[in-house]
Short mmCIF file of C-alpha atoms in Angstrom, two decimals:
data_model
loop_
_atom_site.label_atom_id
_atom_site.label_comp_id
_atom_site.label_asym_id
_atom_site.label_seq_id
_atom_site.Cartn_x
_atom_site.Cartn_y
_atom_site.Cartn_z
CA MET A 50 -108.21 -6.83 -89.30
CA ILE A 51 -111.60 -7.33 -90.19
CA GLY A 52 -110.56 -8.24 -93.28
CA ASN A 53 -108.61 -11.82 -91.45
CA LEU A 54 -111.34 -11.79 -88.14
CA VAL A 55 -114.09 -12.38 -91.20
CA THR A 56 -111.61 -15.42 -92.94
CA GLY A 57 -111.25 -16.48 -89.51
CA PHE A 58 -115.05 -17.20 -89.02
CA GLU A 59 -115.39 -18.63 -92.15
CA ALA A 60 -112.85 -21.22 -91.05
CA ALA A 61 -113.72 -21.32 -87.99
CA PHE A 62 -117.75 -21.43 -87.46
CA THR A 63 -118.21 -25.04 -89.23
CA PRO A 64 -120.59 -27.81 -87.48
CA ASP A 65 -117.30 -29.98 -87.55
CA ASN A 66 -115.42 -27.50 -85.80
CA LEU A 67 -117.97 -25.93 -83.46
CA LEU A 68 -118.19 -29.53 -81.86
CA TRP A 69 -114.76 -30.09 -81.81
CA CYS A 70 -114.42 -26.93 -80.08
CA PHE A 71 -117.22 -27.95 -77.77
CA VAL A 72 -115.67 -31.33 -77.20
CA GLY A 73 -112.05 -29.70 -76.31
CA VAL A 74 -113.51 -27.36 -73.44
CA LEU A 75 -115.96 -29.58 -71.69
CA LEU A 76 -112.69 -32.49 -71.86
CA GLY A 77 -110.23 -29.77 -71.34
CA THR A 78 -112.83 -28.97 -68.10
CA VAL A 79 -112.47 -32.43 -66.45
CA ILE A 80 -108.92 -32.84 -67.03
CA GLY A 81 -108.39 -29.13 -65.39
CA ILE A 82 -110.55 -30.63 -62.39
CA LEU A 83 -108.54 -33.42 -61.57
CA PRO A 84 -105.09 -32.98 -59.90
CA GLY A 85 -101.99 -33.95 -61.31
CA LEU A 86 -103.33 -33.67 -65.23
CA GLY A 87 -103.43 -30.38 -66.56
CA SER A 88 -103.61 -28.82 -69.48
CA ALA A 89 -100.16 -29.54 -71.26
CA THR A 90 -100.49 -33.26 -70.56
CA GLY A 91 -104.14 -33.41 -71.36
CA VAL A 92 -103.02 -31.95 -75.00
CA ALA A 93 -100.17 -34.49 -75.28
CA ILE A 94 -102.51 -37.64 -74.44
CA LEU A 95 -105.10 -36.49 -76.77
CA ILE A 96 -103.01 -35.76 -79.74
CA PRO A 97 -103.39 -39.39 -81.46
CA VAL A 98 -107.11 -38.72 -81.50
CA THR A 99 -107.01 -36.37 -83.51
CA LEU A 100 -104.89 -37.45 -86.23
CA THR A 101 -107.54 -38.47 -88.50
CA PHE A 102 -109.32 -34.88 -88.53
CA PRO A 103 -108.23 -31.88 -90.43
CA PRO A 104 -105.57 -29.94 -88.80
CA LEU A 105 -107.55 -26.85 -88.35
CA THR A 106 -110.77 -29.08 -86.35
CA ALA A 107 -107.86 -30.86 -84.64
CA LEU A 108 -105.67 -27.51 -83.91
CA ILE A 109 -109.37 -26.02 -82.83
CA MET A 110 -110.15 -29.42 -80.22
CA LEU A 111 -106.80 -29.21 -78.56
CA ALA A 112 -106.73 -25.26 -77.67
CA GLY A 113 -110.21 -25.86 -76.37
CA ILE A 114 -108.42 -28.25 -74.04
CA TYR A 115 -105.84 -26.18 -73.70
CA HIS A 116 -108.84 -22.93 -72.20
CA GLY A 117 -110.97 -25.21 -70.23
CA ALA A 118 -108.46 -26.71 -68.05
CA GLN A 119 -107.61 -23.35 -67.00
CA PHE A 120 -111.29 -22.94 -65.54
CA GLY A 121 -111.01 -26.32 -64.89
CA ALA A 122 -107.95 -26.19 -61.88
CA THR A 123 -110.17 -22.51 -60.61
CA ILE A 124 -113.27 -24.93 -59.85
CA THR A 125 -110.55 -27.15 -57.14
CA ALA A 126 -108.39 -24.39 -56.84
CA ILE A 127 -111.66 -22.94 -55.04
CA LEU A 128 -113.92 -25.31 -53.55
CA ILE A 129 -111.01 -27.97 -51.80
CA ALA A 130 -107.71 -25.79 -52.01
CA THR A 131 -106.07 -28.26 -54.94
CA PRO A 132 -105.07 -25.91 -57.87
CA GLY A 133 -105.40 -28.62 -60.61
CA GLU A 134 -102.66 -26.28 -62.65
CA ALA A 135 -100.03 -24.53 -61.62
CA SER A 136 -101.11 -21.24 -63.26
CA SER A 137 -104.72 -21.43 -60.50
CA VAL A 138 -102.18 -22.35 -57.27
CA ILE A 139 -102.43 -18.64 -56.71
CA SER A 140 -105.93 -18.57 -57.09
CA THR A 141 -105.94 -20.58 -53.61
CA LEU A 142 -105.79 -18.13 -51.57
CA ASP A 143 -108.77 -15.78 -51.70
CA GLY A 144 -110.83 -18.16 -53.62
CA TYR A 145 -110.51 -20.91 -50.85
CA GLN A 146 -111.16 -18.41 -47.89
CA MET A 147 -114.27 -17.68 -50.41
CA ALA A 148 -115.03 -20.87 -50.01
CA ARG A 149 -114.91 -21.17 -46.60
CA LYS A 150 -117.25 -17.97 -46.21
CA GLY A 151 -119.86 -19.59 -48.26
CA ARG A 152 -119.14 -17.51 -51.03
CA ALA A 153 -117.90 -20.01 -53.32
CA GLY A 154 -120.46 -19.29 -56.66
CA PRO A 155 -119.36 -15.46 -57.13
CA ALA A 156 -116.09 -16.99 -56.76
CA LEU A 157 -116.35 -19.64 -59.34
CA ALA A 158 -118.52 -17.08 -61.28
CA ILE A 159 -116.28 -13.87 -60.93
CA SER A 160 -113.55 -16.43 -62.28
CA ALA A 161 -115.98 -16.98 -65.40
CA ILE A 162 -116.24 -13.78 -66.33
CA GLY A 163 -112.96 -12.18 -65.38
CA ALA A 164 -111.44 -14.92 -67.57
CA PHE A 165 -113.65 -13.95 -70.96
CA VAL A 166 -113.05 -10.59 -70.31
CA ALA A 167 -109.38 -10.73 -70.69
CA ALA A 168 -109.84 -13.51 -73.15
CA MET A 169 -111.63 -10.87 -75.73
CA VAL A 170 -109.11 -8.34 -75.00
CA SER A 171 -106.17 -10.21 -75.38
CA LEU A 172 -107.43 -12.01 -78.13
CA PHE A 173 -108.11 -8.48 -80.42
CA ALA A 174 -104.68 -7.49 -79.15
CA LEU A 175 -102.90 -10.50 -80.02
CA MET A 176 -104.68 -10.03 -83.30
CA ALA A 177 -103.86 -6.56 -83.56
CA VAL A 178 -100.69 -6.74 -82.65
CA ALA A 179 -99.20 -10.05 -83.04
CA PRO A 180 -96.24 -8.85 -85.49
CA PHE A 181 -95.34 -6.09 -83.70
CA PHE A 182 -95.26 -7.53 -80.24
CA ALA A 183 -93.45 -11.05 -81.75
CA GLU A 184 -90.30 -8.45 -83.24
CA ALA A 185 -90.18 -7.05 -79.48
CA ALA A 186 -89.95 -10.06 -77.95
CA LEU A 187 -87.13 -11.12 -80.10
CA THR A 188 -85.30 -8.34 -77.94
CA PHE A 189 -85.44 -10.17 -75.15
CA GLY A 190 -82.40 -11.97 -74.93
CA PRO A 191 -80.68 -13.66 -71.45
CA ARG A 192 -79.76 -11.08 -69.94
CA GLU A 193 -83.92 -8.94 -70.04
CA MET A 194 -85.50 -12.69 -69.11
CA LEU A 195 -83.11 -12.44 -66.37
CA ALA A 196 -83.99 -8.84 -65.66
CA VAL A 197 -87.72 -9.83 -65.68
CA MET A 198 -87.21 -12.96 -63.08
CA ILE A 199 -85.16 -10.92 -60.79
CA LEU A 200 -88.43 -8.63 -60.53
CA GLY A 201 -90.64 -11.84 -60.66
CA LEU A 202 -88.32 -12.84 -57.29
CA CYS A 203 -88.59 -9.41 -55.63
CA THR A 204 -92.41 -9.89 -55.87
CA ILE A 205 -91.63 -12.04 -52.56
CA VAL A 206 -91.65 -8.77 -50.46
CA VAL A 207 -95.22 -8.42 -51.72
CA PHE A 208 -96.38 -11.88 -50.59
CA SER A 209 -94.56 -11.79 -47.60
CA GLY A 210 -96.88 -10.19 -44.96
CA ARG A 211 -95.63 -7.73 -42.23
CA ASN A 212 -92.77 -10.14 -41.47
CA LEU A 213 -90.66 -9.71 -44.60
CA ALA A 214 -87.72 -11.50 -43.28
CA LEU A 215 -89.57 -14.84 -42.96
CA GLY A 216 -91.55 -14.29 -46.71
CA MET A 217 -87.13 -14.00 -48.10
CA ALA A 218 -85.93 -16.91 -45.79
CA VAL A 219 -89.28 -18.92 -47.07
CA GLY A 220 -89.06 -17.98 -50.69
CA LEU A 221 -85.09 -18.65 -50.48
CA LEU A 222 -86.18 -22.01 -49.35
CA GLY A 223 -88.36 -22.63 -52.34
CA VAL A 224 -85.53 -21.41 -54.86
CA LEU A 225 -83.19 -24.43 -53.19
CA ILE A 226 -85.46 -26.82 -53.57
CA GLY A 227 -86.12 -25.57 -57.75
CA CYS A 228 -82.03 -26.29 -57.65
CA VAL A 229 -82.47 -30.08 -57.39
CA GLY A 230 -82.04 -31.50 -60.52
CA VAL A 231 -79.10 -31.46 -63.17
CA ASP A 232 -77.50 -28.25 -63.17
CA VAL A 233 -78.13 -26.42 -66.23
CA GLY A 234 -74.09 -25.07 -66.59
CA SER A 235 -72.57 -28.01 -66.09
CA GLY A 236 -75.29 -31.00 -66.33
CA THR A 237 -74.36 -32.84 -62.86
CA ALA A 238 -76.50 -33.98 -60.33
CA ARG A 239 -77.23 -31.44 -57.92
CA TYR A 240 -78.97 -32.97 -54.32
CA THR A 241 -80.20 -35.92 -55.92
CA PHE A 242 -79.08 -38.35 -53.52
CA GLY A 243 -79.03 -41.16 -56.46
CA GLU A 244 -82.03 -40.77 -56.73
CA ILE A 245 -82.73 -40.86 -60.67
CA ASP A 246 -86.38 -39.46 -60.42
CA LEU A 247 -85.13 -36.53 -58.87
CA TYR A 248 -83.00 -35.44 -62.25
CA GLY A 249 -85.69 -33.82 -63.34
CA GLY A 250 -86.30 -31.65 -60.28
CA VAL A 251 -88.49 -31.95 -57.45
CA PRO A 252 -92.06 -32.53 -59.74
CA PHE A 253 -93.61 -29.25 -59.37
CA VAL A 254 -97.32 -30.66 -60.23
CA GLU A 255 -97.23 -32.65 -56.86
CA VAL A 256 -95.47 -30.30 -54.35
CA MET A 257 -98.70 -28.42 -55.17
CA ILE A 258 -101.16 -30.77 -54.56
CA GLY A 259 -99.14 -32.04 -51.09
CA LEU A 260 -98.44 -28.08 -50.02
CA PHE A 261 -102.59 -27.14 -50.65
CA ALA A 262 -104.80 -30.69 -50.97
CA ILE A 263 -102.62 -32.75 -48.12
CA GLY A 264 -101.95 -30.02 -46.54
CA GLU A 265 -104.96 -28.56 -45.53
CA LEU A 266 -106.73 -31.49 -45.12
CA LEU A 267 -104.28 -32.34 -42.33
CA ASN A 268 -105.39 -28.75 -40.81
CA GLN A 269 -108.51 -29.53 -40.71
CA LEU A 270 -108.12 -32.43 -39.30
CA HIS A 271 -105.95 -30.61 -36.63
CA ILE A 272 -108.20 -28.09 -35.72
CA GLY A 273 -111.81 -30.26 -36.24
CA MET A 274 -114.15 -30.81 -38.86
CA ALA A 275 -116.21 -27.41 -39.34
CA PRO A 276 -119.17 -28.09 -40.68
CA PRO A 277 -120.52 -28.40 -44.22
CA ILE A 278 -121.46 -24.67 -45.71
CA ARG A 279 -124.90 -23.71 -45.63
CA ALA A 280 -124.82 -20.97 -47.83
CA ARG A 281 -128.14 -19.29 -48.70
CA PHE A 282 -128.62 -19.49 -53.19
CA ARG A 283 -128.78 -15.76 -52.84
CA GLU A 284 -125.25 -16.03 -51.60
CA LEU A 285 -124.22 -18.03 -54.33
CA MET A 286 -125.46 -14.69 -56.88
CA LEU A 287 -122.53 -12.02 -58.05
CA THR A 288 -123.48 -8.99 -56.33
CA ARG A 289 -123.37 -5.45 -57.78
CA ASP A 290 -120.66 -4.67 -55.62
CA ASP A 291 -118.45 -7.74 -56.92
CA LEU A 292 -118.83 -6.56 -60.18
CA ARG A 293 -117.73 -2.86 -59.22
CA ARG A 294 -114.73 -4.27 -57.20
CA SER A 295 -113.86 -6.92 -60.32
CA ALA A 296 -113.74 -4.62 -62.93
CA ALA A 297 -110.26 -2.77 -62.40
CA PRO A 298 -108.53 -5.98 -61.05
CA VAL A 299 -109.65 -7.43 -64.58
CA ALA A 300 -107.95 -4.95 -66.61
CA ARG A 301 -104.76 -4.78 -64.28
CA GLY A 302 -104.41 -8.82 -64.58
CA THR A 303 -105.24 -8.78 -68.12
CA VAL A 304 -102.28 -5.99 -69.09
CA VAL A 305 -99.84 -7.95 -66.86
CA GLY A 306 -100.93 -11.07 -68.46
CA PHE A 307 -101.23 -9.68 -72.09
CA LEU A 308 -96.97 -8.36 -71.63
CA LEU A 309 -95.30 -11.45 -69.54
CA GLY A 310 -97.55 -13.98 -71.79
CA CYS A 311 -95.78 -12.37 -75.42
CA LEU A 312 -92.47 -13.63 -74.06
CA PRO A 313 -91.10 -16.98 -74.86
CA GLY A 314 -91.31 -19.30 -72.19
CA ALA A 315 -92.70 -17.36 -69.07
CA GLY A 316 -96.32 -19.81 -69.61
CA THR A 317 -99.27 -18.44 -67.55
CA THR A 318 -98.00 -18.75 -64.06
CA LEU A 319 -95.54 -16.30 -63.41
CA ALA A 320 -98.10 -14.34 -65.12
CA SER A 321 -100.67 -15.31 -62.05
CA PHE A 322 -98.19 -14.24 -59.48
CA MET A 323 -97.67 -11.05 -60.90
CA ALA A 324 -101.17 -10.05 -61.18
CA TYR A 325 -101.54 -11.15 -57.85
CA GLY A 326 -98.61 -9.11 -56.77
CA THR A 327 -100.09 -6.18 -58.69
CA GLU A 328 -103.19 -5.85 -56.86
CA LYS A 329 -101.34 -5.84 -53.79
CA LYS A 330 -99.48 -3.14 -54.39
CA PHE A 331 -102.81 -1.18 -55.81
CA SER A 332 -105.83 -2.64 -54.95
CA ARG A 333 -108.15 -0.22 -52.53
CA HIS A 334 -109.03 -3.32 -50.56
CA ARG A 335 -105.21 -5.02 -50.55
CA ARG A 336 -105.25 -5.43 -46.71
CA GLU A 337 -108.20 -8.03 -47.66
CA LEU A 338 -106.22 -9.81 -50.06
CA GLY A 339 -105.76 -13.84 -48.64
CA LYS A 340 -108.58 -13.29 -46.25
CA GLY A 341 -111.10 -13.85 -49.23
CA ALA A 342 -111.46 -10.98 -51.13
CA ILE A 343 -112.74 -11.36 -54.13
CA GLU A 344 -109.57 -9.21 -56.28
CA GLY A 345 -107.84 -12.11 -55.25
CA VAL A 346 -109.10 -14.72 -57.19
CA VAL A 347 -110.67 -12.56 -60.54
CA ALA A 348 -107.13 -10.75 -60.96
CA PRO A 349 -105.13 -13.56 -61.46
CA ASP A 350 -107.27 -15.62 -63.30
CA ALA A 351 -107.75 -12.79 -65.43
CA ALA A 352 -103.91 -12.82 -66.22
CA THR A 353 -104.08 -16.69 -66.78
CA ASN A 354 -106.46 -16.12 -69.60
CA ALA A 355 -104.75 -13.44 -71.43
CA ALA A 356 -101.27 -15.20 -70.79
CA SER A 357 -102.68 -18.33 -72.00
CA ASN A 358 -103.71 -16.55 -75.51
CA ALA A 359 -100.73 -13.97 -75.45
CA ASN A 360 -98.46 -17.36 -75.25
CA PHE A 361 -99.40 -17.78 -78.77
CA ILE A 362 -97.51 -14.98 -80.43
CA PRO A 363 -94.30 -16.30 -80.05
CA THR A 364 -95.39 -19.69 -80.55
CA LEU A 365 -96.87 -18.95 -83.98
CA VAL A 366 -94.85 -16.10 -85.28
CA LEU A 367 -91.56 -17.41 -84.09
CA GLY A 368 -92.05 -20.92 -84.09
CA VAL A 369 -91.33 -20.70 -79.98
CA PRO A 370 -93.17 -21.68 -77.22
CA GLY A 371 -94.65 -19.35 -74.91
CA GLY A 372 -95.15 -21.91 -71.98
CA ALA A 373 -95.95 -25.95 -71.69
CA THR A 374 -98.76 -26.08 -72.97
CA THR A 375 -97.82 -24.36 -76.46
CA ALA A 376 -94.34 -26.49 -76.10
CA VAL A 377 -96.76 -29.45 -76.99
CA LEU A 378 -99.22 -27.89 -79.40
CA LEU A 379 -95.70 -26.82 -81.64
CA GLY A 380 -95.29 -30.52 -81.90
CA ALA A 381 -98.41 -30.49 -82.77
CA PHE A 382 -98.40 -28.02 -85.61
CA LEU A 383 -95.07 -30.11 -86.67
CA VAL A 384 -97.25 -33.66 -86.51
CA TYR A 385 -100.10 -32.23 -89.14
CA GLY A 386 -97.01 -30.84 -91.55
CA ILE A 387 -97.55 -27.09 -90.27
CA GLN A 388 -94.53 -25.34 -90.27
CA PRO A 389 -94.63 -22.07 -87.81
CA GLY A 390 -93.34 -18.82 -88.85
CA PRO A 391 -93.09 -15.49 -90.09
CA GLN A 392 -94.16 -16.70 -93.00
CA LEU A 393 -97.62 -18.76 -91.63
CA PHE A 394 -99.53 -15.54 -91.43
CA ASP A 395 -99.43 -15.76 -95.38
CA SER A 396 -98.99 -18.97 -96.51
CA GLN A 397 -101.96 -20.45 -94.46
CA PRO A 398 -104.08 -17.79 -93.31
CA ASP A 399 -107.29 -19.81 -93.61
CA LEU A 400 -105.81 -21.69 -90.57
CA VAL A 401 -104.25 -19.24 -88.15
CA TRP A 402 -106.75 -16.95 -88.16
CA GLY A 403 -109.46 -19.81 -87.90
CA LEU A 404 -107.53 -21.04 -85.28
CA LEU A 405 -107.20 -17.61 -83.31
CA VAL A 406 -111.75 -17.31 -83.81
CA SER A 407 -111.43 -20.64 -81.77
CA PHE A 408 -110.56 -18.54 -79.16
CA PHE A 409 -113.39 -16.60 -79.15
CA LEU A 410 -115.65 -19.29 -79.41
CA GLY A 411 -114.12 -21.41 -76.65
CA ASN A 412 -113.88 -19.19 -74.06
CA LEU A 413 -118.01 -18.24 -75.21
CA MET A 414 -118.94 -22.27 -74.61
CA LEU A 415 -116.63 -22.14 -71.81
CA LEU A 416 -118.84 -19.13 -70.21
CA LEU A 417 -121.69 -20.34 -71.08
CA LEU A 418 -121.00 -23.69 -69.84
CA ASN A 419 -119.53 -22.89 -66.14
CA LEU A 420 -121.56 -19.60 -65.61
CA PRO A 421 -124.91 -21.53 -64.95
CA LEU A 422 -123.27 -24.22 -62.77
CA ALA A 423 -121.24 -21.79 -61.04
CA PRO A 424 -123.52 -22.19 -57.78
CA VAL A 425 -123.89 -26.08 -58.78
CA PHE A 426 -120.66 -26.06 -57.85
CA ALA A 427 -120.51 -24.51 -54.92
CA GLN A 428 -123.42 -27.17 -53.90
CA LEU A 429 -120.20 -29.86 -53.32
CA LEU A 430 -118.94 -27.84 -50.58
CA ARG A 431 -122.70 -29.20 -48.35
CA ILE A 432 -121.37 -32.79 -48.75
CA ARG A 433 -120.25 -33.96 -45.05
CA TYR A 434 -115.95 -33.32 -44.91
CA ALA A 435 -116.47 -37.07 -43.66
CA PHE A 436 -117.26 -38.26 -47.17
CA LEU A 437 -115.20 -35.32 -48.53
CA TYR A 438 -111.94 -35.64 -47.20
CA PRO A 439 -111.42 -39.24 -48.31
CA LEU A 440 -112.37 -38.19 -51.91
CA ILE A 441 -109.68 -35.12 -51.89
CA ILE A 442 -107.45 -37.77 -50.63
CA VAL A 443 -107.92 -39.99 -52.91
CA THR A 444 -108.36 -37.91 -56.41
CA SER A 445 -105.24 -36.45 -55.26
CA LEU A 446 -102.60 -39.23 -54.84
CA LEU A 447 -104.44 -40.55 -57.89
CA GLY A 448 -103.98 -37.21 -59.72
CA ALA A 449 -99.98 -37.38 -58.81
CA TYR A 450 -99.79 -40.80 -59.79
CA SER A 451 -101.04 -40.65 -62.76
CA VAL A 452 -98.76 -37.67 -63.87
CA LYS A 453 -95.56 -39.95 -64.72
CA SER A 454 -97.36 -43.30 -63.37
CA SER A 455 -94.92 -43.94 -60.68
CA MET A 456 -94.74 -44.10 -56.59
CA PHE A 457 -92.29 -41.78 -56.28
CA SER A 458 -94.75 -38.92 -57.60
CA VAL A 459 -97.09 -39.69 -54.15
CA TRP A 460 -94.20 -39.97 -52.08
CA VAL A 461 -93.76 -36.24 -52.55
CA VAL A 462 -97.60 -35.24 -52.44
CA LEU A 463 -97.54 -37.01 -48.99
CA LEU A 464 -94.23 -35.34 -48.09
CA PHE A 465 -94.93 -31.61 -49.16
CA GLY A 466 -98.59 -32.56 -47.61
CA LEU A 467 -96.70 -33.02 -44.50
CA VAL A 468 -94.57 -29.97 -44.63
CA GLY A 469 -97.68 -27.34 -45.61
CA TYR A 470 -99.45 -28.75 -43.06
CA ALA A 471 -96.26 -27.71 -40.69
CA MET A 472 -96.56 -24.05 -42.33
CA LYS A 473 -100.22 -23.63 -42.02
CA ARG A 474 -99.48 -24.47 -37.83
CA LEU A 475 -96.74 -22.53 -37.58
CA ASN A 476 -98.46 -19.59 -39.77
CA PHE A 477 -95.52 -19.35 -42.83
CA PRO A 478 -96.47 -17.60 -45.64
CA MET A 479 -97.08 -20.06 -48.94
CA ALA A 480 -96.80 -18.29 -51.36
CA PRO A 481 -93.28 -17.04 -51.30
CA LEU A 482 -92.16 -21.05 -51.09
CA VAL A 483 -93.94 -21.61 -54.19
CA LEU A 484 -92.44 -18.79 -56.35
CA GLY A 485 -89.66 -19.16 -55.26
CA LEU A 486 -90.04 -23.06 -56.83
CA VAL A 487 -91.48 -21.60 -59.69
CA ILE A 488 -88.86 -18.83 -60.54
CA GLY A 489 -85.72 -20.52 -59.35
CA PRO A 490 -85.22 -22.71 -62.28
CA LEU A 491 -85.84 -20.04 -64.66
CA PHE A 492 -84.04 -17.33 -63.14
CA GLU A 493 -80.61 -20.19 -63.23
CA LYS A 494 -80.94 -20.55 -66.90
CA ALA A 495 -81.18 -16.80 -67.53
CA LEU A 496 -78.32 -16.41 -64.74
CA VAL A 497 -76.51 -19.09 -66.19
CA GLN A 498 -76.96 -17.75 -70.48
CA THR A 499 -76.03 -14.05 -69.46
CA SER A 500 -72.82 -15.32 -68.05
CA ALA A 501 -71.81 -17.36 -70.48
CA LEU A 502 -72.48 -14.23 -72.85
CA GLY A 503 -71.18 -11.32 -71.51
CA GLY A 504 -68.08 -13.59 -70.39
CA ASP A 505 -65.84 -10.80 -68.28
CA ASP A 506 -67.96 -8.25 -68.54
CA GLY A 507 -69.52 -7.60 -65.12
CA LEU A 508 -71.63 -4.55 -66.28
CA PHE A 509 -73.17 -7.14 -69.68
CA LEU A 510 -76.37 -6.86 -67.71
CA LEU A 511 -76.99 -3.43 -67.32
CA ARG A 512 -75.50 -2.52 -71.08
CA SER A 513 -79.50 -3.35 -71.80
CA PRO A 514 -82.07 -0.74 -71.48
CA ILE A 515 -84.71 -2.99 -71.66
CA ALA A 516 -82.84 -4.76 -68.24
CA VAL A 517 -82.30 -1.42 -66.54
CA THR A 518 -85.55 -0.32 -66.86
CA ILE A 519 -86.93 -3.61 -65.42
CA LEU A 520 -84.52 -3.95 -62.60
CA THR A 521 -85.39 -0.27 -61.46
CA LEU A 522 -89.11 -1.39 -61.44
CA ALA A 523 -87.47 -4.10 -58.88
CA LEU A 524 -85.51 -1.76 -57.08
CA LEU A 525 -89.19 0.30 -56.67
CA LEU A 526 -90.76 -2.62 -55.82
CA VAL A 527 -89.02 -3.55 -52.84
CA ALA A 528 -87.57 -0.34 -52.09
CA GLY A 529 -90.90 1.10 -52.09
CA PRO A 530 -92.57 0.76 -49.00
CA ALA A 531 -89.20 1.88 -46.91
CA LEU A 532 -88.87 4.86 -48.99
CA GLY A 533 -93.30 5.75 -48.37
CA ARG A 534 -92.81 5.09 -44.56
CA VAL A 535 -89.95 7.63 -44.44
CA LEU A 536 -91.65 10.39 -46.79
CA ARG A 537 -94.67 9.74 -44.14
CA ARG A 538 -92.92 10.23 -41.54
CA ARG A 539 -91.11 13.43 -42.56
CA LEU A 540 -93.91 15.41 -44.08
CA PRO A 541 -95.63 15.24 -40.59
CA ALA A 542 -92.07 16.73 -39.39
CA ARG A 543 -91.63 19.80 -41.50
CA ALA A 544 -95.56 20.49 -40.96
#
């Protein structure tokens, strides 16, 4: 591996590559801050700009956009509860609460540090075990992916709080909303009511902007605009306790993100939700989650960055995209005349290892760029809400419109803004709805494929040891709390 690293540094460490890597992460951060764009859109828009570049330089810049957008999306998620990426949705739960308490600086800073640590660990893991994980990923067929999606749906239990029935109902609503569009099995339209814009499903990004940005804004207007946050400078800095509490969540988030990121098509959003669910189970401060706990910020962001690196395992080794952005990057490979696959590591080692080393350089640039600026970004909350709220509305609606250049996207944002407002007033949990909306389409696709492969075999799913293991974890996740309560009641009785 040392030889490969040397090859990568020799290829990536040139003035041109360093310059365009910096341009990429800077543009990516700006793209992530703008609601509605996201890394996939940003990469797609800027591919034509790179056509005159050498292939490695072009890919380094595009990868920089990918990583920069991840952090940029977290900035708005924490400051104004407006996630710029689907994967940053979960960061709003605790990040925005930290900002409301005057701790936006530590939230942004620990997000940058956690993301950097996770990126570094996952990058070395990617370099060391890419062939092994690629081979393991090949064993994940539709039934194994179906088991993963069932496990993901079972995490709704974690996000439901004390009212499990309400959380399950809200999660089911999210799944039903995800069913809008063309049926995967038959190809017929469902619940579209003749609206062509709904054939591709309810647009996820616009839904998130409405639920979180507009919904929160309407709720704040209802209860009365709070005075601007006046945090002292020392409150904007990380403390030793913040770092101590973040160590274990970063480790757990990195492992969860890397493992899920290795699966073709899993993407980063599922990884961030699963990492948050893991904290709900294992964190010593689990009761503080959702109320401004630093673990709820750093674990999902670590998982997102680890998954974004791991997404390149199926992309480079199998030629199968790991997520939406790597699907666009896969197209860029083909544009530059590069065919991803098992032979790529042997046929073009300079390009592969140069690209992987650029991940290290890009994340280092992001850390050096954004860590000192965290207190500066936090000062945005000092702006009076009479000026800030119109800016949020305009930015959200413009971001939604820019996705498809369609007023339909704007109407979706406004509709789900009212839904988000109603849910906040009724104290309904938001996370199960989002989780159902994310996993619903993936679950349906895996279910249809598994049914087609299994035919009349009712036990087809259970004939896979991997699927059975994952389903067992799902069962323990659902039944574990109830079993724990039963055991706690019986043990004192026996004593």
